[in-house]
mmCIF file of C-alpha atoms in Angstrom:
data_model
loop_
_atom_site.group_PDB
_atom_site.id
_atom_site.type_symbol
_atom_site.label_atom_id
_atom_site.label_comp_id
_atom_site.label_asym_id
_atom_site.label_seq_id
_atom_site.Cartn_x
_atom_site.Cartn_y
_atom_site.Cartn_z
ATOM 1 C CA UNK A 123 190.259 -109.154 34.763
ATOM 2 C CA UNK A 124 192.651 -106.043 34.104
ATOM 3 C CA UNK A 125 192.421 -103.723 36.144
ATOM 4 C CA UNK A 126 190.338 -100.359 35.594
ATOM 5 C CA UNK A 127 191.437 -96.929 35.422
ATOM 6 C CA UNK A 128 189.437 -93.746 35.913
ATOM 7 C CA UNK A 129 191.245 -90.460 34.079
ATOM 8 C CA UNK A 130 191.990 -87.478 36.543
ATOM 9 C CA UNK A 131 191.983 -83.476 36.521
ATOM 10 C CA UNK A 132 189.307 -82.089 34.250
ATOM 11 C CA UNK A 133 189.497 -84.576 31.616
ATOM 12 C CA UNK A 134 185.762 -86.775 30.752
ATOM 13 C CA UNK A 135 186.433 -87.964 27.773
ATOM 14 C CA UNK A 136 190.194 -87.253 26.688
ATOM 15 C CA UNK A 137 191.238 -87.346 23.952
ATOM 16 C CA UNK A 138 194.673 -86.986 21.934
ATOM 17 C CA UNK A 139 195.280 -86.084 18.260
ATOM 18 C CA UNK A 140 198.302 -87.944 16.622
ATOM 19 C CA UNK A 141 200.219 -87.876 13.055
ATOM 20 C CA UNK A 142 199.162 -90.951 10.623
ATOM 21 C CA UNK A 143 200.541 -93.774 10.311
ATOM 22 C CA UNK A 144 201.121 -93.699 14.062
ATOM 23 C CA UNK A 145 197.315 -93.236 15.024
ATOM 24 C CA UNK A 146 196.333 -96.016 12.848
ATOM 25 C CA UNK A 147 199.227 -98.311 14.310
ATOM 26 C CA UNK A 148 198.259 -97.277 17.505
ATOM 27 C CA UNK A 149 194.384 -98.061 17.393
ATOM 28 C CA UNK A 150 194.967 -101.353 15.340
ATOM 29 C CA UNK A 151 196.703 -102.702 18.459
ATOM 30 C CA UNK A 152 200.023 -102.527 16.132
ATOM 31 C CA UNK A 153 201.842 -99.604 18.341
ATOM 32 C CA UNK A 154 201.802 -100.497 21.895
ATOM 33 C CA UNK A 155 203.366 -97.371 23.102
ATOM 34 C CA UNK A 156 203.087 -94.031 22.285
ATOM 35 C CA UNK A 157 206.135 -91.698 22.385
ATOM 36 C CA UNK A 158 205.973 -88.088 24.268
ATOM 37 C CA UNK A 159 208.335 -85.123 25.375
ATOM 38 C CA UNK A 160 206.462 -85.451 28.344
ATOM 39 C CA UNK A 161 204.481 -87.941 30.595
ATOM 40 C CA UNK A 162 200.631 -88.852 30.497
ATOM 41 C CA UNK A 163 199.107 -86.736 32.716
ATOM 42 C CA UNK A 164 195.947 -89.292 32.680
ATOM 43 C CA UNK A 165 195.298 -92.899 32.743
ATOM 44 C CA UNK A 166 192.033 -95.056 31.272
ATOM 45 C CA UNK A 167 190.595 -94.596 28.166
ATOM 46 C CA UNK A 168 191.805 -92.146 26.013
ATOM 47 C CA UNK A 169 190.514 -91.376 22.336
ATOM 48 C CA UNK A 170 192.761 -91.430 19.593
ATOM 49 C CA UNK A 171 192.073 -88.568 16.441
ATOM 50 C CA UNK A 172 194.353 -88.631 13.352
ATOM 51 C CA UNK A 173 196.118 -85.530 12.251
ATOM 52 C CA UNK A 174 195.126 -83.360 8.667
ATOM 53 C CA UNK A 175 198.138 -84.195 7.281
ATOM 54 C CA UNK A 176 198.302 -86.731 4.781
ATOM 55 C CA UNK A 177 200.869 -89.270 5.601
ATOM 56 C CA UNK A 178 203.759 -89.608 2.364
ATOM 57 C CA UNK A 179 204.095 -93.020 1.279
ATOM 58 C CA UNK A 180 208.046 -93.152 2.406
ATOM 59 C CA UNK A 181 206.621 -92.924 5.904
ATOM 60 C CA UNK A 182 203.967 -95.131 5.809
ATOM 61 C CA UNK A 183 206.520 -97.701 4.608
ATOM 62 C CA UNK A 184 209.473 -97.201 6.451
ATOM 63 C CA UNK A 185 206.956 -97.545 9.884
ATOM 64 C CA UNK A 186 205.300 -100.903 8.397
ATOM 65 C CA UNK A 187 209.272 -102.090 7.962
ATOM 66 C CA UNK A 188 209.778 -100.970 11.652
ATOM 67 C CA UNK A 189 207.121 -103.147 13.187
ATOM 68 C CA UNK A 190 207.545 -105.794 10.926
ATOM 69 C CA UNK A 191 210.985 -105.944 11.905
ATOM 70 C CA UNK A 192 210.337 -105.737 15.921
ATOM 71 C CA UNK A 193 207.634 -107.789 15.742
ATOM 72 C CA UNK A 194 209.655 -111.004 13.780
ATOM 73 C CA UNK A 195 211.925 -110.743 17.131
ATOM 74 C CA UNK A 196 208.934 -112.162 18.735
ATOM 75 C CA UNK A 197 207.853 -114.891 16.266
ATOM 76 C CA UNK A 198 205.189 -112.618 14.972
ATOM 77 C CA UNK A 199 205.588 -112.687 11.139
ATOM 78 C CA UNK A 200 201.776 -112.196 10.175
ATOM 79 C CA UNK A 201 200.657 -108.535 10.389
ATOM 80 C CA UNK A 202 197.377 -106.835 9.325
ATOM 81 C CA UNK A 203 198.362 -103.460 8.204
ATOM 82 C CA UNK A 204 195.489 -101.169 8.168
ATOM 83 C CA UNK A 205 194.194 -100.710 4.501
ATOM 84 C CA UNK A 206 193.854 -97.022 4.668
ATOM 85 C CA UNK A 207 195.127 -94.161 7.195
ATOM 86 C CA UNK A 208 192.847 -91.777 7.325
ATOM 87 C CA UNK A 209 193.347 -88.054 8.502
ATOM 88 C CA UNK A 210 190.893 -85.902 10.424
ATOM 89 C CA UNK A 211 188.926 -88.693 11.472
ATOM 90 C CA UNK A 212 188.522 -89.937 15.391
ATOM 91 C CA UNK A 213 189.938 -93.370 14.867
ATOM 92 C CA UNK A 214 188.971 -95.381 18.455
ATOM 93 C CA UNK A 215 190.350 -95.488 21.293
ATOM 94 C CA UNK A 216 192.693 -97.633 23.831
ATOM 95 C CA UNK A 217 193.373 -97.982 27.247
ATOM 96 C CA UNK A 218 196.738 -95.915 28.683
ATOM 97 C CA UNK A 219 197.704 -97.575 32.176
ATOM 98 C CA UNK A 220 201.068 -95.702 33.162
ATOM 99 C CA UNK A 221 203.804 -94.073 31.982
ATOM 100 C CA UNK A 222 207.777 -95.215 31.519
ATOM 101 C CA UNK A 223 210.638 -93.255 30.537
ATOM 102 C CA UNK A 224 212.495 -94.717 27.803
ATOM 103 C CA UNK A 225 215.617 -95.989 29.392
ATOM 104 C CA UNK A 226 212.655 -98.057 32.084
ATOM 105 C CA UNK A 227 211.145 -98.980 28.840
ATOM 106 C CA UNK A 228 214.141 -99.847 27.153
ATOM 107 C CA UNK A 229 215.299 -101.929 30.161
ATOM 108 C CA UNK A 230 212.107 -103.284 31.179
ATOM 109 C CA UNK A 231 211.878 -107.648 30.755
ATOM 110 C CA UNK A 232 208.725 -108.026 31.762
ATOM 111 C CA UNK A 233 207.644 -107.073 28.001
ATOM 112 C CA UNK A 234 208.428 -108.541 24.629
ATOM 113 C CA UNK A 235 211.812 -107.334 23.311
ATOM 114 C CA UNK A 236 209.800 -105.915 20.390
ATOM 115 C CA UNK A 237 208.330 -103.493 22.881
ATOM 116 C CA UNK A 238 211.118 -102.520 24.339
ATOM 117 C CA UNK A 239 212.684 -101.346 20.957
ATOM 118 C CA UNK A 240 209.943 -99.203 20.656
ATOM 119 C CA UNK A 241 211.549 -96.574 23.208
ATOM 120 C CA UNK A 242 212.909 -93.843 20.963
ATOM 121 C CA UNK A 243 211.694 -90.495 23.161
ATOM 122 C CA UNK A 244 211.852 -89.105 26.918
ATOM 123 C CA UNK A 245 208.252 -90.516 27.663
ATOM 124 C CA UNK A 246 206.149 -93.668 26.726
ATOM 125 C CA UNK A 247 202.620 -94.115 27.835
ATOM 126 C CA UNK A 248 201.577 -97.195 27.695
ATOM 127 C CA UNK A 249 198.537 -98.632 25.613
ATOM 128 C CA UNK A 250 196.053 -101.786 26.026
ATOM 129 C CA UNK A 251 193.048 -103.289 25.015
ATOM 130 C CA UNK A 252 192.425 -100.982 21.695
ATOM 131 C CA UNK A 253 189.052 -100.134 20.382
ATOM 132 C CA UNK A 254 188.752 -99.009 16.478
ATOM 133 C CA UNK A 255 185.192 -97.049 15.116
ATOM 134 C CA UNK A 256 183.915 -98.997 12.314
ATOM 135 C CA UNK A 257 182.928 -95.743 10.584
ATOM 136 C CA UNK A 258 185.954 -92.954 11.842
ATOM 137 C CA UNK A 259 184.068 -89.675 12.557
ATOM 138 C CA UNK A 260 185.538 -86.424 10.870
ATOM 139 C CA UNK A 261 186.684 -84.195 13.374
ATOM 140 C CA UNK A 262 188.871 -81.267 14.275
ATOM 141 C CA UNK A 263 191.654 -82.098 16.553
ATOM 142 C CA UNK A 264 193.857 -79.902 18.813
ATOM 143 C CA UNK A 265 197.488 -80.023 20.488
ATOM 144 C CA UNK A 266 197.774 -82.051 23.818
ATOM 145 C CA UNK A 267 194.976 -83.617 25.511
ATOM 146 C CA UNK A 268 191.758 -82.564 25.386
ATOM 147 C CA UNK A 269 188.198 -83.483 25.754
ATOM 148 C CA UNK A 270 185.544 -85.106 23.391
ATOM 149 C CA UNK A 271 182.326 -82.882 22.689
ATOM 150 C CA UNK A 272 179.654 -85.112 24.223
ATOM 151 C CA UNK A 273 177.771 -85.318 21.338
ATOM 152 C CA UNK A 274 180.785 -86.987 19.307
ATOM 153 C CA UNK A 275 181.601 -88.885 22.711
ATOM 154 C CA UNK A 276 178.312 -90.713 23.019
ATOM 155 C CA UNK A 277 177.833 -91.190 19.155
ATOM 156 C CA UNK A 278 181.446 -92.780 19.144
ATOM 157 C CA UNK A 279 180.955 -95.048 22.155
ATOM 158 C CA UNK A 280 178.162 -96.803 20.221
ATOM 159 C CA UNK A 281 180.516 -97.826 17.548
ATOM 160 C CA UNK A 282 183.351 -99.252 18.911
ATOM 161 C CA UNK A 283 184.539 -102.812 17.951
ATOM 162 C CA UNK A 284 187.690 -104.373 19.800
ATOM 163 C CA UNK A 285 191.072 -105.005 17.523
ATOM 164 C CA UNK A 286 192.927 -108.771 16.991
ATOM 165 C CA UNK A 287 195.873 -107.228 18.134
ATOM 166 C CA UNK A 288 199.628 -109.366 16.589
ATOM 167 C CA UNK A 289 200.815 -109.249 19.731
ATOM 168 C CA UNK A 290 198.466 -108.491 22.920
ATOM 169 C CA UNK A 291 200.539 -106.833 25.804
ATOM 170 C CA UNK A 292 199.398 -106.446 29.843
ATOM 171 C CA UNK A 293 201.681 -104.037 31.174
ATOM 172 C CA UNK A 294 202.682 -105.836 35.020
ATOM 173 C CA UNK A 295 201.976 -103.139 37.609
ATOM 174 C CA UNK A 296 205.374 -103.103 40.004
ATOM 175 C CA UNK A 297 203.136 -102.851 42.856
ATOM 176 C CA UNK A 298 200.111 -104.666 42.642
ATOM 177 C CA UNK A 299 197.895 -103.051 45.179
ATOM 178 C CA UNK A 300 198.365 -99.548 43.392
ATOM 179 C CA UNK A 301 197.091 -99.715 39.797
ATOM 180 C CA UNK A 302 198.389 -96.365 39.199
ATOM 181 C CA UNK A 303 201.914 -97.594 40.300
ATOM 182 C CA UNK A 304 203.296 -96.946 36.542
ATOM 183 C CA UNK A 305 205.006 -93.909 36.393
ATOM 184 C CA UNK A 306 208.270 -92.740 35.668
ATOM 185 C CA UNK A 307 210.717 -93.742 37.744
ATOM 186 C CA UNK A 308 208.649 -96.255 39.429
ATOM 187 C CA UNK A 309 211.099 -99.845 37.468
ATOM 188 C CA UNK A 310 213.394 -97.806 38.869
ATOM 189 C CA UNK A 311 212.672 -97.910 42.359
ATOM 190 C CA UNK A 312 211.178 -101.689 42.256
ATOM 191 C CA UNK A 313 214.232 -103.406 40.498
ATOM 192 C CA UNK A 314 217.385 -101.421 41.566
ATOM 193 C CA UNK A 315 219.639 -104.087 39.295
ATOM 194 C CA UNK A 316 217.479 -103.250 36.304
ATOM 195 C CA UNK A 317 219.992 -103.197 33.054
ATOM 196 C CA UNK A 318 220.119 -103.397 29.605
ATOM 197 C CA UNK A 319 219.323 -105.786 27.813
ATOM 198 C CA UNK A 320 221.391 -107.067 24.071
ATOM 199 C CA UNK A 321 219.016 -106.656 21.330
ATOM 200 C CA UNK A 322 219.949 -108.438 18.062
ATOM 201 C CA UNK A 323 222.132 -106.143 16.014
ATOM 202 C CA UNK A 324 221.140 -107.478 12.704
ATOM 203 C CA UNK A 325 221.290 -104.691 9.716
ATOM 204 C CA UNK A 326 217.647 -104.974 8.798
ATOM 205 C CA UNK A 327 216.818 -104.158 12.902
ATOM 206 C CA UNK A 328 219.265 -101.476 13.360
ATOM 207 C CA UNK A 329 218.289 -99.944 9.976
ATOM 208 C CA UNK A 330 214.677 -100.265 11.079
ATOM 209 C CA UNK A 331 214.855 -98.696 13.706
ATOM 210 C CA UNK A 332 216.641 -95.521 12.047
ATOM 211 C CA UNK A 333 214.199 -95.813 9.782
ATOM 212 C CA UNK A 334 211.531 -95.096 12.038
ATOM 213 C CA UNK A 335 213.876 -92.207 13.847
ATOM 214 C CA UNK A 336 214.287 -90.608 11.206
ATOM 215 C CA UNK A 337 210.442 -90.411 9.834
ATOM 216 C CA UNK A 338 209.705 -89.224 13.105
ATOM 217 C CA UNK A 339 211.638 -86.034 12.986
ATOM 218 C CA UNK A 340 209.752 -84.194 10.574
ATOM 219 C CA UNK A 341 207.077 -83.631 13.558
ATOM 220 C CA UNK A 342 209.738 -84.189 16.628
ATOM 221 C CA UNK A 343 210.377 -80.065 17.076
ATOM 222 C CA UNK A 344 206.936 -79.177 15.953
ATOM 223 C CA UNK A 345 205.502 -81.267 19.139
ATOM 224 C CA UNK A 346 208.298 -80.765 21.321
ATOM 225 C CA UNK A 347 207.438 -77.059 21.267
ATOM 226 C CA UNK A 348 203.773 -76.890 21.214
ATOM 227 C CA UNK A 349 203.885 -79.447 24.160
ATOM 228 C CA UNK A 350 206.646 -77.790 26.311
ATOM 229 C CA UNK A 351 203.863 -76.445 28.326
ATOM 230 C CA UNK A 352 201.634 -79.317 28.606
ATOM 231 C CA UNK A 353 204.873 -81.690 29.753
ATOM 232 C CA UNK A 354 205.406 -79.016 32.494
ATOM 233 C CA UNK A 355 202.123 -79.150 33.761
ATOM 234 C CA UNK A 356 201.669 -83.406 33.539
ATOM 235 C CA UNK A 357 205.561 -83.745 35.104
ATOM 236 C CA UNK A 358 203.677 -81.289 38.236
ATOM 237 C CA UNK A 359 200.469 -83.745 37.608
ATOM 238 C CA UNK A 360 202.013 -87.105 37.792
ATOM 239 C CA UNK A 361 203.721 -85.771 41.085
ATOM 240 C CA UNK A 362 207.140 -87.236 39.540
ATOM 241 C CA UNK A 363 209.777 -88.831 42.337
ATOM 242 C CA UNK A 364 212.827 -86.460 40.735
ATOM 243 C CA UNK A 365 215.102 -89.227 42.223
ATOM 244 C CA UNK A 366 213.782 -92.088 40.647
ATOM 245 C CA UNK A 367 213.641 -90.593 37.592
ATOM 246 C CA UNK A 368 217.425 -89.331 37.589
ATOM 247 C CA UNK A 369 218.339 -93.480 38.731
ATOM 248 C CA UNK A 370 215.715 -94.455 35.304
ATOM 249 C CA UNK A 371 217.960 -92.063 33.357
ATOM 250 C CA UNK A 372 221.440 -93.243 34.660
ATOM 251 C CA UNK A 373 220.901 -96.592 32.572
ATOM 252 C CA UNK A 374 222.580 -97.218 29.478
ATOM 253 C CA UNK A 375 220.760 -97.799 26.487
ATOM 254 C CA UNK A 376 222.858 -100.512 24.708
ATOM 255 C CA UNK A 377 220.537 -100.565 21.727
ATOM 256 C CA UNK A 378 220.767 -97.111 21.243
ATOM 257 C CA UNK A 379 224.454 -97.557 20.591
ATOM 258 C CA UNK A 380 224.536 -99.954 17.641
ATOM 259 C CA UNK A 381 226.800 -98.763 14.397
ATOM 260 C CA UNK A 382 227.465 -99.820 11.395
ATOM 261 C CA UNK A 383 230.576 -101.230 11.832
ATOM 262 C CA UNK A 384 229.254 -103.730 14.426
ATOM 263 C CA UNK A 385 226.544 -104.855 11.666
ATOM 264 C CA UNK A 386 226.775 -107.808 9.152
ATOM 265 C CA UNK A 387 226.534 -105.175 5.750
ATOM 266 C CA UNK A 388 228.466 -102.314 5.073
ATOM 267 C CA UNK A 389 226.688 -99.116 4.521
ATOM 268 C CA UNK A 390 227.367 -99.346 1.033
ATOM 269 C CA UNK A 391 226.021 -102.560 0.470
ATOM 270 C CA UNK A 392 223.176 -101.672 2.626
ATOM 271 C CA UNK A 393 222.519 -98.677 0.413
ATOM 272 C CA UNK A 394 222.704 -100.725 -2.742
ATOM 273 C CA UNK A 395 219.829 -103.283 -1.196
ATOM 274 C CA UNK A 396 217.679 -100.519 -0.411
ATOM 275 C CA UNK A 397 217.710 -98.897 -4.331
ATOM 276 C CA UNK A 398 217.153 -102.244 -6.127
ATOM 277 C CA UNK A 399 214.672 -103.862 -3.240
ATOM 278 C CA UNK A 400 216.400 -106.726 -1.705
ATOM 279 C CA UNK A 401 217.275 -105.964 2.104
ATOM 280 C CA UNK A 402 216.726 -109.088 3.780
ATOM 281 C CA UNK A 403 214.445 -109.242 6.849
ATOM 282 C CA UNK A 404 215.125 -110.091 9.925
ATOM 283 C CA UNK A 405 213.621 -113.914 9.451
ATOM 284 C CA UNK A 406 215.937 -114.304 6.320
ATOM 285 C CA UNK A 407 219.268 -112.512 8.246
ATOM 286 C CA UNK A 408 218.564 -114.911 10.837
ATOM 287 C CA UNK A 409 217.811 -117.973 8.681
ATOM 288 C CA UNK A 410 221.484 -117.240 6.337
ATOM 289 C CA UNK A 411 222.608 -117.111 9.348
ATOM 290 C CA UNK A 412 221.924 -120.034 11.081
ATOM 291 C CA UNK A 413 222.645 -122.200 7.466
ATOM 292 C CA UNK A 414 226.076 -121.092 7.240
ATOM 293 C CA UNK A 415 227.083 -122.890 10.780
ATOM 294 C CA UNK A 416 225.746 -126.042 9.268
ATOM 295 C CA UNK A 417 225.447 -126.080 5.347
ATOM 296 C CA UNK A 418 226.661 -124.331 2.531
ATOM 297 C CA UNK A 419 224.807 -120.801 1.331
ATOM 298 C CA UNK A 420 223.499 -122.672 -2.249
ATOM 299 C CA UNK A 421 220.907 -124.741 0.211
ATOM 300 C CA UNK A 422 219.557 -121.440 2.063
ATOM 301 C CA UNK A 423 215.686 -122.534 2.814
ATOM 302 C CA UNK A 424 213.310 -120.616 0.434
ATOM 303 C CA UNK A 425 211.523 -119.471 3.028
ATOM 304 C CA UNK A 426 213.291 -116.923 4.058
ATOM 305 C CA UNK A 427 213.469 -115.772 0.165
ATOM 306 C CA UNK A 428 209.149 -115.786 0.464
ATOM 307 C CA UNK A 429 209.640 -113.859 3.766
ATOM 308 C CA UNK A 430 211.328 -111.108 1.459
ATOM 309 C CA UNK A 431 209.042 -111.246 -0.939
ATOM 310 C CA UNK A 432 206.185 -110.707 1.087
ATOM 311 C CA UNK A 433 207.251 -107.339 2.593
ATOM 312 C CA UNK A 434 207.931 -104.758 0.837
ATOM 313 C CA UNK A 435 211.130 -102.883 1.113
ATOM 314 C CA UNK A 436 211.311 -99.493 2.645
ATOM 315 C CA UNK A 437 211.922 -96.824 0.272
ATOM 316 C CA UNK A 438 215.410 -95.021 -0.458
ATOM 317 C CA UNK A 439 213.795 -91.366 0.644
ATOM 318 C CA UNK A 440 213.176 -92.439 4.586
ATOM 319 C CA UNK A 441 215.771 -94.715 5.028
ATOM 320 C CA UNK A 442 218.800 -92.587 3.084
ATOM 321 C CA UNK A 443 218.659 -90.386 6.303
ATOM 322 C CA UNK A 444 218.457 -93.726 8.490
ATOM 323 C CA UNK A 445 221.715 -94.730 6.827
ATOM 324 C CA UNK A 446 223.324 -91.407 7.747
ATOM 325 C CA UNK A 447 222.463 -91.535 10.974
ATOM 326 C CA UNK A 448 223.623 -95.270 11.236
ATOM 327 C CA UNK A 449 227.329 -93.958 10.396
ATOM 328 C CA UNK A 450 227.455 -91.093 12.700
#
């Protein structure tokens, strides 16, 4: 059985509020890591509140093209989006059991390559085993971590019901007789020759992923400010081995330095297939792909032309700041 957590400080029943769609992602199993300025100064259950703002449609979409994307590396192709994202509502809860930088993350094989493209900021805390409320409670939330009022804690308790996650993911502990041996820095020290790894550099992946950059920098200086003292106080909490973070740091992020040129499209043409709706997928990249080493282009499988079909391209308002960050 996985092992068990218990949270530490002052914290009972913690709980963290987080924009929509990422709160929904996270508590459908969906999002497997959640991105911070500064490590989780807890582990065990935390609860998971969605934000008051109302999520625009451009970033719902261009987040449902990330994972869809990350998750086809994987042979995932079939993912329950949640119906609705709800705001000022506690949501459920999941289970975080250690912290990574992102260059660990980034590096780490142990975990599907989809996870691994998930690393996009300084800290990742890593989720499992999520829990949803069948009714979402309307709630108040607040900046960092906080605790649950014990009334809402031991209403919410009673209505949890476990997720079908896409893609289940146990996070290996690098030492196996400390289960709270996931901390920064802590790859780091348990496989010096740690590197890298290639990700596929099709357009539709490196688009997706600048995608999802960019529709996470309308809140990136908001949180990075009202957290700067909270990440101070968890880096003093997590009693952080400054040299083993420093080695996690020295790595270099191949993935992070994809361009355009290196891509299959030009920016152009990628442009074009975002305003009239055909970028291909990953699955259909792939599958043209693999056709024109043994067969003409006129017998491309329709497959991959129902794989397009079926999900819905990201919209031009998200993804016109991906592109410009693609060519920089």
């Amino acid at each position: 059985m996985r092992r068990n957590h218990s949270n530490s400080g002052n914290y009972r029943n913690p709980c963290l509020t987080m924009h929509q769609p990422w709160a929904s992602l996270l508590v459908y199993g969906i999002k497997r890591v959640e991105g911070r300025s500064w490590p989780a100064p807890i582990t065990g259950r935390v609860w998971i509140h969605a934000a008051s703002k109302v999520p625009d449609e451009s970033t719902i979409k261009a987040m449902e093209y990330f994972y869809k994307e990350i998750y086809a590396l994987d042979g995932v192709t079939d993912i329950q989006f949640p119906q609705h994202y709800p705001v000022s509502r506690l949501l459920g809860c999941v289970e975080v059991v250690g912290c990574l930088t992102r260059e660990e993350l980034a590096c780490w094989e142990m975990v599907p390559e989809g996870v691994r493209l998930e690393a996009q900021t300084d800290y990742w805390w890593l989720c499992e085993r999520p829990q949803k409320l069948l009714i979402p409670f309307e709630m108040r939330g607040y900046q960092g971590v906080y605790n649950l009022e014990r009334e809402i804690y031991e209403a919410a308790v009673r209505g949890l019901s476990p997720v079908n996650c896409p893609l289940p993911v146990e996070f290996p502990l690098p030492d196996p007789r400390d289960p709270s041996s996931l901390k920064p820095g802590s790859i780091a020290a348990h496989t010096p020759n740690l590197n890298a790894t290639e990700v596929a550099k099709s357009s539709s992946i490196s688009l997706a992923i600048a995608g999802a950059q960019a529709a996470a920098t309308q809140f990136s200086k908001k949180d990075q400010n009202s957290y700067s003292t909270g990440r101070n106080n968890a880096l003093t909490n997590m009693n952080v081995n400054n040299e083993d973070t420093e080695v996690a740091r020295s790595y270099n992020l191949r993935s992070q330095n994809r361009s355009m040129e290196k891509d299959d499209i030009s920016s152009i043409e990628l442009r074009k297939k975002i305003d009239d709706g055909t970028l291909p997928s990953y699955h259909q990249e792939k599958s043209r792909s693999n056709k024109s080493e043994g067969s003409s282009k006129q017998n491309q499988s329709p497959g991959a032309e129902a794989d397009l079909r079926r999900y819905p391209q990201p919209p031009s308002k998200i993804f016109a700041a991906a592109l410009k960050s693609l060519k920089q």
